[in-house]
PDB file of N, CA and C in Angstrom:
ATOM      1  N   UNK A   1     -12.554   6.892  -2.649  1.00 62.00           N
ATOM      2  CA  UNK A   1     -13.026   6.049  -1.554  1.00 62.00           C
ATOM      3  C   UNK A   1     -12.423   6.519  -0.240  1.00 62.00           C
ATOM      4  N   UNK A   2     -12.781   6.082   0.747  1.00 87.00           N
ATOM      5  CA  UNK A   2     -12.263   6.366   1.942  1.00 87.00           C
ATOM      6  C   UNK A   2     -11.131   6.018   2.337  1.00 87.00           C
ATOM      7  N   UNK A   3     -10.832   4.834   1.766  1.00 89.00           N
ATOM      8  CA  UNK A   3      -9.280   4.225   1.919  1.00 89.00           C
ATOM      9  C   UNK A   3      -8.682   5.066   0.962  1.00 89.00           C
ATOM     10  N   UNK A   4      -9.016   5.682   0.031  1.00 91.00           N
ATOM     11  CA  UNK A   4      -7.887   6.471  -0.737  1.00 91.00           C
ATOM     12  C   UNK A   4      -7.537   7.429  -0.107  1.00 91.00           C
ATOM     13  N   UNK A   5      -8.825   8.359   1.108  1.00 92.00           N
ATOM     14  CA  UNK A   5      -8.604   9.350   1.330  1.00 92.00           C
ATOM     15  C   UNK A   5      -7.589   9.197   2.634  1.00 92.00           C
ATOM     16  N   UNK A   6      -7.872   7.977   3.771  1.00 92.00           N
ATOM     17  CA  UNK A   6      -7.027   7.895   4.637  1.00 92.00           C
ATOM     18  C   UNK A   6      -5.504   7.284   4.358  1.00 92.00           C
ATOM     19  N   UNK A   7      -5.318   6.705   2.684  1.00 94.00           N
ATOM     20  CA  UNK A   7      -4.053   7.042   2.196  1.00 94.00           C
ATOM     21  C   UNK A   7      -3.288   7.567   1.939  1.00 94.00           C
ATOM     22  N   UNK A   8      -3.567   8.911   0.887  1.00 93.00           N
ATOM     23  CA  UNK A   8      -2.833   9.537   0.399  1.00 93.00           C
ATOM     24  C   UNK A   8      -2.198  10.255   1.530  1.00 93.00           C
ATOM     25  N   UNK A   9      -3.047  10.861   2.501  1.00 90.00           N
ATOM     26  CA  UNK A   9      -1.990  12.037   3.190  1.00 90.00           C
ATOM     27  C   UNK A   9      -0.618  11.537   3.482  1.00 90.00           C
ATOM     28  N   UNK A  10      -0.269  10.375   4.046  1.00 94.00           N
ATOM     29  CA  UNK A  10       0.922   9.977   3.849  1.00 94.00           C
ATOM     30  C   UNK A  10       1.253   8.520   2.713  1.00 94.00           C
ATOM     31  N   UNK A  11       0.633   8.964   1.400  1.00 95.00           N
ATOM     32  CA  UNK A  11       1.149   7.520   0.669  1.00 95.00           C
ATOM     33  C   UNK A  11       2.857   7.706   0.427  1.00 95.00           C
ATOM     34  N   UNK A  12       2.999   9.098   0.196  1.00 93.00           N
ATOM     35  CA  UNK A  12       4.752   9.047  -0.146  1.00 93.00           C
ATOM     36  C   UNK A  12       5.502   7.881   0.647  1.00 93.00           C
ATOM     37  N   UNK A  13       5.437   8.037   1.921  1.00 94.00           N
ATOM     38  CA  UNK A  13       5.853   7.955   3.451  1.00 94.00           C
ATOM     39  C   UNK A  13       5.735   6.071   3.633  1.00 94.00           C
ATOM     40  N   UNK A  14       4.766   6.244   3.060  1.00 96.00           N
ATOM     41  CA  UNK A  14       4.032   4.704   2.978  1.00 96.00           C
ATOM     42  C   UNK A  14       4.836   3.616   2.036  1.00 96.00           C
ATOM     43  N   UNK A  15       4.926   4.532   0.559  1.00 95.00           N
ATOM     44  CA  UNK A  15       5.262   3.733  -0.813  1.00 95.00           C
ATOM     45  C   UNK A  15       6.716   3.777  -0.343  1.00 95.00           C
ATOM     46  N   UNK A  16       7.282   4.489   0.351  1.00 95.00           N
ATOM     47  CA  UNK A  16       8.676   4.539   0.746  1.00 95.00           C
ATOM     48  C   UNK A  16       9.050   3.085   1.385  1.00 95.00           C
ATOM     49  N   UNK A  17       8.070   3.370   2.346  1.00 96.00           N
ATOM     50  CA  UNK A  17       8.760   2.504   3.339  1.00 96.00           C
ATOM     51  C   UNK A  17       8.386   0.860   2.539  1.00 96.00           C
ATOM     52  N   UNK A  18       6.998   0.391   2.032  1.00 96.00           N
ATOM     53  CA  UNK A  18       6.402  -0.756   1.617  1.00 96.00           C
ATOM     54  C   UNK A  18       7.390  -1.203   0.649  1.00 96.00           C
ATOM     55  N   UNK A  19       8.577  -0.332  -0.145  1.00 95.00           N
ATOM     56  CA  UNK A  19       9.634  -0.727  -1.078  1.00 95.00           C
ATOM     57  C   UNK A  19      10.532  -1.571  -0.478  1.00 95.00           C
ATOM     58  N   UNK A  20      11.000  -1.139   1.386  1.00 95.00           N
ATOM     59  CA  UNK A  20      11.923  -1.509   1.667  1.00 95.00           C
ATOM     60  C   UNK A  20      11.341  -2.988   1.566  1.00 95.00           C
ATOM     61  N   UNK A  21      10.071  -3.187   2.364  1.00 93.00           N
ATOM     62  CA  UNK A  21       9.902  -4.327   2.584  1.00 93.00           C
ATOM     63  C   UNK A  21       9.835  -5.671   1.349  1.00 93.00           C
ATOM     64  N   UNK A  22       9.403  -4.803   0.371  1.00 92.00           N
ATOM     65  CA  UNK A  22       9.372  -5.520  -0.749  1.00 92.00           C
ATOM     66  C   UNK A  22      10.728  -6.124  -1.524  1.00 92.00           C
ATOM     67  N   UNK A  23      11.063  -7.227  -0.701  1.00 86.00           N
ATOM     68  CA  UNK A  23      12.390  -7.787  -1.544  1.00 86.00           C
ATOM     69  C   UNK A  23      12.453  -8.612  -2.782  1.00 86.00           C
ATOM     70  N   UNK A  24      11.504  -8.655  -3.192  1.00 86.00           N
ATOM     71  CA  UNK A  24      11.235  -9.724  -4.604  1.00 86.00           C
ATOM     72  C   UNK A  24      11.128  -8.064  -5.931  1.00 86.00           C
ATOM     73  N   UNK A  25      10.972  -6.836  -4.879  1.00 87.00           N
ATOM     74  CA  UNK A  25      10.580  -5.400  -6.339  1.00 87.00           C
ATOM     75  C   UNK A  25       9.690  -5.865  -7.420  1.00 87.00           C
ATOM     76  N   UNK A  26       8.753  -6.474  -6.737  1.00 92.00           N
ATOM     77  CA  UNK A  26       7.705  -6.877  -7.702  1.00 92.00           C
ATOM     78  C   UNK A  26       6.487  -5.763  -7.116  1.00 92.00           C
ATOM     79  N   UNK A  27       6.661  -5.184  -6.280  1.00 94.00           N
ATOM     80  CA  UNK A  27       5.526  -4.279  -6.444  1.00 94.00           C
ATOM     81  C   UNK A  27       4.485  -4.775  -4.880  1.00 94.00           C
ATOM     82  N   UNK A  28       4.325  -6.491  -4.247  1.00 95.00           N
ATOM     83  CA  UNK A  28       3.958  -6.707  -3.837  1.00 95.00           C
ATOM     84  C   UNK A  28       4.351  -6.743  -2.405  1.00 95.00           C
ATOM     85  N   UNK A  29       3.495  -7.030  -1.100  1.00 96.00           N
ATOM     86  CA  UNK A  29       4.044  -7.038   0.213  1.00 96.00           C
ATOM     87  C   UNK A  29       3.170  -8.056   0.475  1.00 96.00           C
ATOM     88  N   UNK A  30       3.246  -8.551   1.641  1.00 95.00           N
ATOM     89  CA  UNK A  30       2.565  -9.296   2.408  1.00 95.00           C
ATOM     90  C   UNK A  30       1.194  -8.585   2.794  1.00 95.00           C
ATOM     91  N   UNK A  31       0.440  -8.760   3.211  1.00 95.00           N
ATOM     92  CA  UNK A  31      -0.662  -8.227   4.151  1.00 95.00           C
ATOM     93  C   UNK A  31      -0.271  -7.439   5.880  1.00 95.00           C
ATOM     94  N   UNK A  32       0.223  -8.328   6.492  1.00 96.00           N
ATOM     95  CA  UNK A  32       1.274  -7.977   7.410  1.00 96.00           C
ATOM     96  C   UNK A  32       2.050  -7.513   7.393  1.00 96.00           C
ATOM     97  N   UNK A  33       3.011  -7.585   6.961  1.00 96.00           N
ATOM     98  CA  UNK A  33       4.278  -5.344   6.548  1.00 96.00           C
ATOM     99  C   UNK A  33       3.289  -4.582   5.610  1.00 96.00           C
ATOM    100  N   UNK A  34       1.575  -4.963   5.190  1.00 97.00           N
ATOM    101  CA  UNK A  34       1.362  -3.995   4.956  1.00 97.00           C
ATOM    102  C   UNK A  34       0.367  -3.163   5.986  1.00 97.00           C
ATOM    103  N   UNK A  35      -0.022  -3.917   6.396  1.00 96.00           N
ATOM    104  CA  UNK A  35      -0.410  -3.799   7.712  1.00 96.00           C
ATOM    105  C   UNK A  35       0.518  -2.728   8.814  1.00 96.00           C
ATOM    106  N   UNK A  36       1.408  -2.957   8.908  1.00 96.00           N
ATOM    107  CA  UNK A  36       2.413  -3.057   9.325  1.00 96.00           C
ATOM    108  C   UNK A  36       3.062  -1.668   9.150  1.00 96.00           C
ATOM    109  N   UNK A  37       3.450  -1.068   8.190  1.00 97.00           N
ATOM    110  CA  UNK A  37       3.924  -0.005   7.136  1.00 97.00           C
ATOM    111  C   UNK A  37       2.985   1.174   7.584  1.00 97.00           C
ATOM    112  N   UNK A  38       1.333   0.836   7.283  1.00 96.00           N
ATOM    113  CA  UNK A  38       0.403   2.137   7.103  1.00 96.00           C
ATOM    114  C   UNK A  38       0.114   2.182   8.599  1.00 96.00           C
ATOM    115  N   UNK A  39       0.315   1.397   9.638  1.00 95.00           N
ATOM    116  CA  UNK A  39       0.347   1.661  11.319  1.00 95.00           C
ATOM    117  C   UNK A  39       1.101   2.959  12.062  1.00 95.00           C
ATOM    118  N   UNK A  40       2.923   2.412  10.740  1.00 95.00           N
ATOM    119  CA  UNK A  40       3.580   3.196  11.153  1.00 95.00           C
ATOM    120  C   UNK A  40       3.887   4.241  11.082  1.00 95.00           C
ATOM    121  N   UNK A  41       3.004   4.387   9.849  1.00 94.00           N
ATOM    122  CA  UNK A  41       3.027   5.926   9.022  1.00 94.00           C
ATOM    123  C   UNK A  41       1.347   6.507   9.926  1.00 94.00           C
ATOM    124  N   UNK A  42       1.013   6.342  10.836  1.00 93.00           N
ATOM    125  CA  UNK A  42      -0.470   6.508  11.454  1.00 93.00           C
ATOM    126  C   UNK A  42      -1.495   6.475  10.941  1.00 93.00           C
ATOM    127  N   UNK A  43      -1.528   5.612   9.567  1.00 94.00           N
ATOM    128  CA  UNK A  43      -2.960   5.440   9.041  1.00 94.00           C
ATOM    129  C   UNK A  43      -3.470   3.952   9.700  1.00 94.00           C
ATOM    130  N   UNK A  44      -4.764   4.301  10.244  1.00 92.00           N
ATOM    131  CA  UNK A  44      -5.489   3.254  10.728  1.00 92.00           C
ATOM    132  C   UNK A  44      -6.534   3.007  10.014  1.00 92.00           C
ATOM    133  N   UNK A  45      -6.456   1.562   9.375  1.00 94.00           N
ATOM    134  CA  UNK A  45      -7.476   1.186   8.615  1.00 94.00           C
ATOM    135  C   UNK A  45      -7.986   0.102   9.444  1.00 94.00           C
ATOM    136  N   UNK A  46      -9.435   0.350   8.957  1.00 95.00           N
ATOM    137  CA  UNK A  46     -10.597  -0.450   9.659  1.00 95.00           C
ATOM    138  C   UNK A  46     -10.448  -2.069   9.288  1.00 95.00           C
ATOM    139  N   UNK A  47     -11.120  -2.867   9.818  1.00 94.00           N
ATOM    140  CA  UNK A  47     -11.300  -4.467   9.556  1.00 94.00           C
ATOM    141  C   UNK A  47     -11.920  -4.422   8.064  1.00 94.00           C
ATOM    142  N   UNK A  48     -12.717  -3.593   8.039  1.00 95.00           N
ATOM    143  CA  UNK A  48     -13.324  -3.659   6.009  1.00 95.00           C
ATOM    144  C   UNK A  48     -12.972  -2.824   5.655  1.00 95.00           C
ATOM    145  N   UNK A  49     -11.882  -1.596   5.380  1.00 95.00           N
ATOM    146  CA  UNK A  49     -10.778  -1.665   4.659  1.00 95.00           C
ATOM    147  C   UNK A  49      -9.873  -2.360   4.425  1.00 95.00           C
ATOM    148  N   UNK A  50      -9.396  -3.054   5.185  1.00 94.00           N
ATOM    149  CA  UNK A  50      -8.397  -3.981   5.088  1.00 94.00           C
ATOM    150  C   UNK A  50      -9.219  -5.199   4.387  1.00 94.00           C
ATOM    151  N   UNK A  51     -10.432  -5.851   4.306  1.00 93.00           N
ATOM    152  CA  UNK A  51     -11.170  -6.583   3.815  1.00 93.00           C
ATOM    153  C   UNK A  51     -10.713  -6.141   2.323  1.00 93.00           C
ATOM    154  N   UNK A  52     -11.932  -4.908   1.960  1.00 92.00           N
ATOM    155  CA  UNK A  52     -11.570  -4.337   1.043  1.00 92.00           C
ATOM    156  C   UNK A  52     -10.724  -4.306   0.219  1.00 92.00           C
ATOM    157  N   UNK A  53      -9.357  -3.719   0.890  1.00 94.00           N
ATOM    158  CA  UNK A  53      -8.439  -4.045  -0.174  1.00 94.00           C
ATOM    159  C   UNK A  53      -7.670  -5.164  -0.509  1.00 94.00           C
ATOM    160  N   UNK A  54      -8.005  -5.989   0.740  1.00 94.00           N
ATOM    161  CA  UNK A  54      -7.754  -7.199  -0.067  1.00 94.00           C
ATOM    162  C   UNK A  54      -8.197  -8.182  -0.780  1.00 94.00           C
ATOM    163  N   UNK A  55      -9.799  -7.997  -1.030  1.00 93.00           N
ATOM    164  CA  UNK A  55     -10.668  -8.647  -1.974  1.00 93.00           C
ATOM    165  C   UNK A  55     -10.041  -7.676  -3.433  1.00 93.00           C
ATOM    166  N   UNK A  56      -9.755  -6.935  -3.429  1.00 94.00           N
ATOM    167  CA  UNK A  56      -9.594  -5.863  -4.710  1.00 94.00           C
ATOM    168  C   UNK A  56      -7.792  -6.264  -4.744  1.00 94.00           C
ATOM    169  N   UNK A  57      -7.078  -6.246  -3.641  1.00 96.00           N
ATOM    170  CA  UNK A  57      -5.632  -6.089  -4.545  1.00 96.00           C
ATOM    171  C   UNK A  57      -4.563  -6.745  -3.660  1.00 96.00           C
ATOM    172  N   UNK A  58      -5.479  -8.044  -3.644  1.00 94.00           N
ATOM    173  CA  UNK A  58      -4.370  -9.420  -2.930  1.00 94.00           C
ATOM    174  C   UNK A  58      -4.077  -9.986  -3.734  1.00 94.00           C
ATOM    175  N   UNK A  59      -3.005 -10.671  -4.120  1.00 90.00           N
ATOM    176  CA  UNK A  59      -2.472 -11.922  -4.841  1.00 90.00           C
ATOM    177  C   UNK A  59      -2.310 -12.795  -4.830  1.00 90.00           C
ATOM    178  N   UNK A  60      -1.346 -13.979  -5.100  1.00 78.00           N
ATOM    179  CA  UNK A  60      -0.816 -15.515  -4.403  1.00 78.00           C
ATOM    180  C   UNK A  60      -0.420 -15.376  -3.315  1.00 78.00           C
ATOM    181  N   UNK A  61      -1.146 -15.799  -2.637  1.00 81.00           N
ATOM    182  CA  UNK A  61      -0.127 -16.128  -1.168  1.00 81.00           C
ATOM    183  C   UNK A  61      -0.998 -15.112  -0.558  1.00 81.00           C
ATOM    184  N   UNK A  62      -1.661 -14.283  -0.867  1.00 85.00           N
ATOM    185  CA  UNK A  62      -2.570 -13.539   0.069  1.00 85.00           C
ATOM    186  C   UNK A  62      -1.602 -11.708  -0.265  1.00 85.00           C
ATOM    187  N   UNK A  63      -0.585 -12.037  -0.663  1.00 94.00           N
ATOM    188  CA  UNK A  63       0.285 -10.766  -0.859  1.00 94.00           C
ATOM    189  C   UNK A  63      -0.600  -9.683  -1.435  1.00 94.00           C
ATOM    190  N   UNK A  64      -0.325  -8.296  -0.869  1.00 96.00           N
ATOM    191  CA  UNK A  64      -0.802  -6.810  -0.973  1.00 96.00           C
ATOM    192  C   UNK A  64      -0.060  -6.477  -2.534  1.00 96.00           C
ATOM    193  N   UNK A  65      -0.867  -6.353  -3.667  1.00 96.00           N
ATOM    194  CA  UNK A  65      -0.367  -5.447  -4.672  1.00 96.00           C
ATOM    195  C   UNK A  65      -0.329  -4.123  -4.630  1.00 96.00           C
ATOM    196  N   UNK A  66       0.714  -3.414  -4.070  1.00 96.00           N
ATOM    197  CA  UNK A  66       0.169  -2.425  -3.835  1.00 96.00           C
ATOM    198  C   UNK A  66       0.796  -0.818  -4.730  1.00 96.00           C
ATOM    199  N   UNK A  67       1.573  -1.515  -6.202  1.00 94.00           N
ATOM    200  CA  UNK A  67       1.491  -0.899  -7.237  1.00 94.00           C
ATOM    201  C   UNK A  67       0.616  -1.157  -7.771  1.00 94.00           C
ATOM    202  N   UNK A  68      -0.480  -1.796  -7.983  1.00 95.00           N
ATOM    203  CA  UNK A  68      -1.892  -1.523  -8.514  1.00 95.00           C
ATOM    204  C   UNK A  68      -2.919  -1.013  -7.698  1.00 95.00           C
ATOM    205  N   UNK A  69      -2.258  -1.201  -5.918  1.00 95.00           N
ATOM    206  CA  UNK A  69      -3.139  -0.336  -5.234  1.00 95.00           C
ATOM    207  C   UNK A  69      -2.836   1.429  -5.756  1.00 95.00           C
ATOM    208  N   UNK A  70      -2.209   1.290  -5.663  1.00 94.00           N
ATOM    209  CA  UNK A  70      -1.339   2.992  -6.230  1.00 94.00           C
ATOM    210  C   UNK A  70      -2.085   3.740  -7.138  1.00 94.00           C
ATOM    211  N   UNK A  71      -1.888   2.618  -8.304  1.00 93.00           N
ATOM    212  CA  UNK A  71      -2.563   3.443  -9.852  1.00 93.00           C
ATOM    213  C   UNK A  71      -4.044   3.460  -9.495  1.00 93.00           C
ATOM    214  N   UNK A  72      -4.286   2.468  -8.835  1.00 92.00           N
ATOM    215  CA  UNK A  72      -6.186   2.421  -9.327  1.00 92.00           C
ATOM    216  C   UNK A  72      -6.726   3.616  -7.946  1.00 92.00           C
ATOM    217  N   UNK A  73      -6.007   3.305  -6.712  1.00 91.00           N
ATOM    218  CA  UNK A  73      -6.609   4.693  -6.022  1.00 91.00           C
ATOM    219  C   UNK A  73      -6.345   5.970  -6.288  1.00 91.00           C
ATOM    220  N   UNK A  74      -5.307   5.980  -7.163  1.00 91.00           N
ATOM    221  CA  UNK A  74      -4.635   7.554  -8.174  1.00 91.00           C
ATOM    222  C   UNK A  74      -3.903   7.903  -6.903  1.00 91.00           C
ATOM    223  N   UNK A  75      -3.395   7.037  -5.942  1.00 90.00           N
ATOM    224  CA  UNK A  75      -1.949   7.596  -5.031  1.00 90.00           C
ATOM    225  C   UNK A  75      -0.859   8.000  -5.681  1.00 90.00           C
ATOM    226  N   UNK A  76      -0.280   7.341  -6.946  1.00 74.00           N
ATOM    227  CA  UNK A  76       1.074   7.792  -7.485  1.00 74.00           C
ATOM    228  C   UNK A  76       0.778   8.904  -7.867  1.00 74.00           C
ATOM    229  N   UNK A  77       2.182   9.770  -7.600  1.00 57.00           N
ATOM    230  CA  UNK A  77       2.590  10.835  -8.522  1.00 57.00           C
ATOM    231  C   UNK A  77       3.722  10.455  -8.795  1.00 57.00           C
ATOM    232  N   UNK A  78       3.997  12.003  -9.407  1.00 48.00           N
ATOM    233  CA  UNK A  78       5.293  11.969  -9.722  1.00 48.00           C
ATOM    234  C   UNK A  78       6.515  11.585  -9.474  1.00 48.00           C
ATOM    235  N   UNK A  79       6.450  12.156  -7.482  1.00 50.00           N
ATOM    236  CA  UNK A  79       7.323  11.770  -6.598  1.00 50.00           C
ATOM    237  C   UNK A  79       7.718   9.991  -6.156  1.00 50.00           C
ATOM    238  N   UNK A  80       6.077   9.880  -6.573  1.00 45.00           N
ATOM    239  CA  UNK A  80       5.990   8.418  -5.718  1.00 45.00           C
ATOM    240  C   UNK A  80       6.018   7.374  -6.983  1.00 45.00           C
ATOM    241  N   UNK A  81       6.429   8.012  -8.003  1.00 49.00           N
ATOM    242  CA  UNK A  81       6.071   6.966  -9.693  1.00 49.00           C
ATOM    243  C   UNK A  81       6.685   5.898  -9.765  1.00 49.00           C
ATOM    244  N   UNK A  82       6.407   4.538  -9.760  1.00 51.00           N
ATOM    245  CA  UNK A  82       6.519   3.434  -9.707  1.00 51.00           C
ATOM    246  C   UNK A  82       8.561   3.028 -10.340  1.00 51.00           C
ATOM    247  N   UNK A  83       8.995   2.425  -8.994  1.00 51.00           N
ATOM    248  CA  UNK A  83      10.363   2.318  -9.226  1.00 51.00           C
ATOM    249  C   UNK A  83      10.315   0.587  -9.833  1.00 51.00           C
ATOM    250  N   UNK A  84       9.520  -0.005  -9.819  1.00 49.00           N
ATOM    251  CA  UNK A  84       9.332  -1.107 -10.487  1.00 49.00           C
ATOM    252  C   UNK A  84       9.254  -1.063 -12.013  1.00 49.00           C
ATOM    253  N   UNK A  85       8.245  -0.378 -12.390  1.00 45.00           N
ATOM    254  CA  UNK A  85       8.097  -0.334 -14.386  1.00 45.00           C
ATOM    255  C   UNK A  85       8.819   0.861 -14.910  1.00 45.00           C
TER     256      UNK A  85
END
């Protein structure tokens, strides 16, 4: 998809930083530090990407899953392999 493609170039950079924010290490962020995170790393996602992924990989509270964003857009590797499971 297109959001995968304007991900990956910096998901390392991304999954790095979305850890710090993640203080519960459940994998999840807010919408806003995630928002927030892929700004700072210069990915600009559109109003329906951001729709997008959050009809596909929001949770309670509206929170960004974004270790299942990971696996299902095939962002993880090796480098970036889930410090949660």
């Amino acid at each position: 998809s297109n959001v995968a493609v304007k991900l990956k170039s910096e998901w390392k950079n991304i999954y790095r930083r979305l850890t710090a924010y993640c203080l519960e290490q459940d994998g999840k962020v807010s919408l806003a530090d995630f928002k927030k995170v892929t700004s700072k790393s210069e990915v600009f996602l559109s109003t329906e990407d951001i729709r997008n992924l959050t009809r596909v990989f929001s949770c309670d509270g509206g929170a960004i899953d974004f270790e299942a964003l990971s696996r299902t857009l095939g962002l993880t590797s090796n480098k970036t392999a889930s410090i949660y499971h």
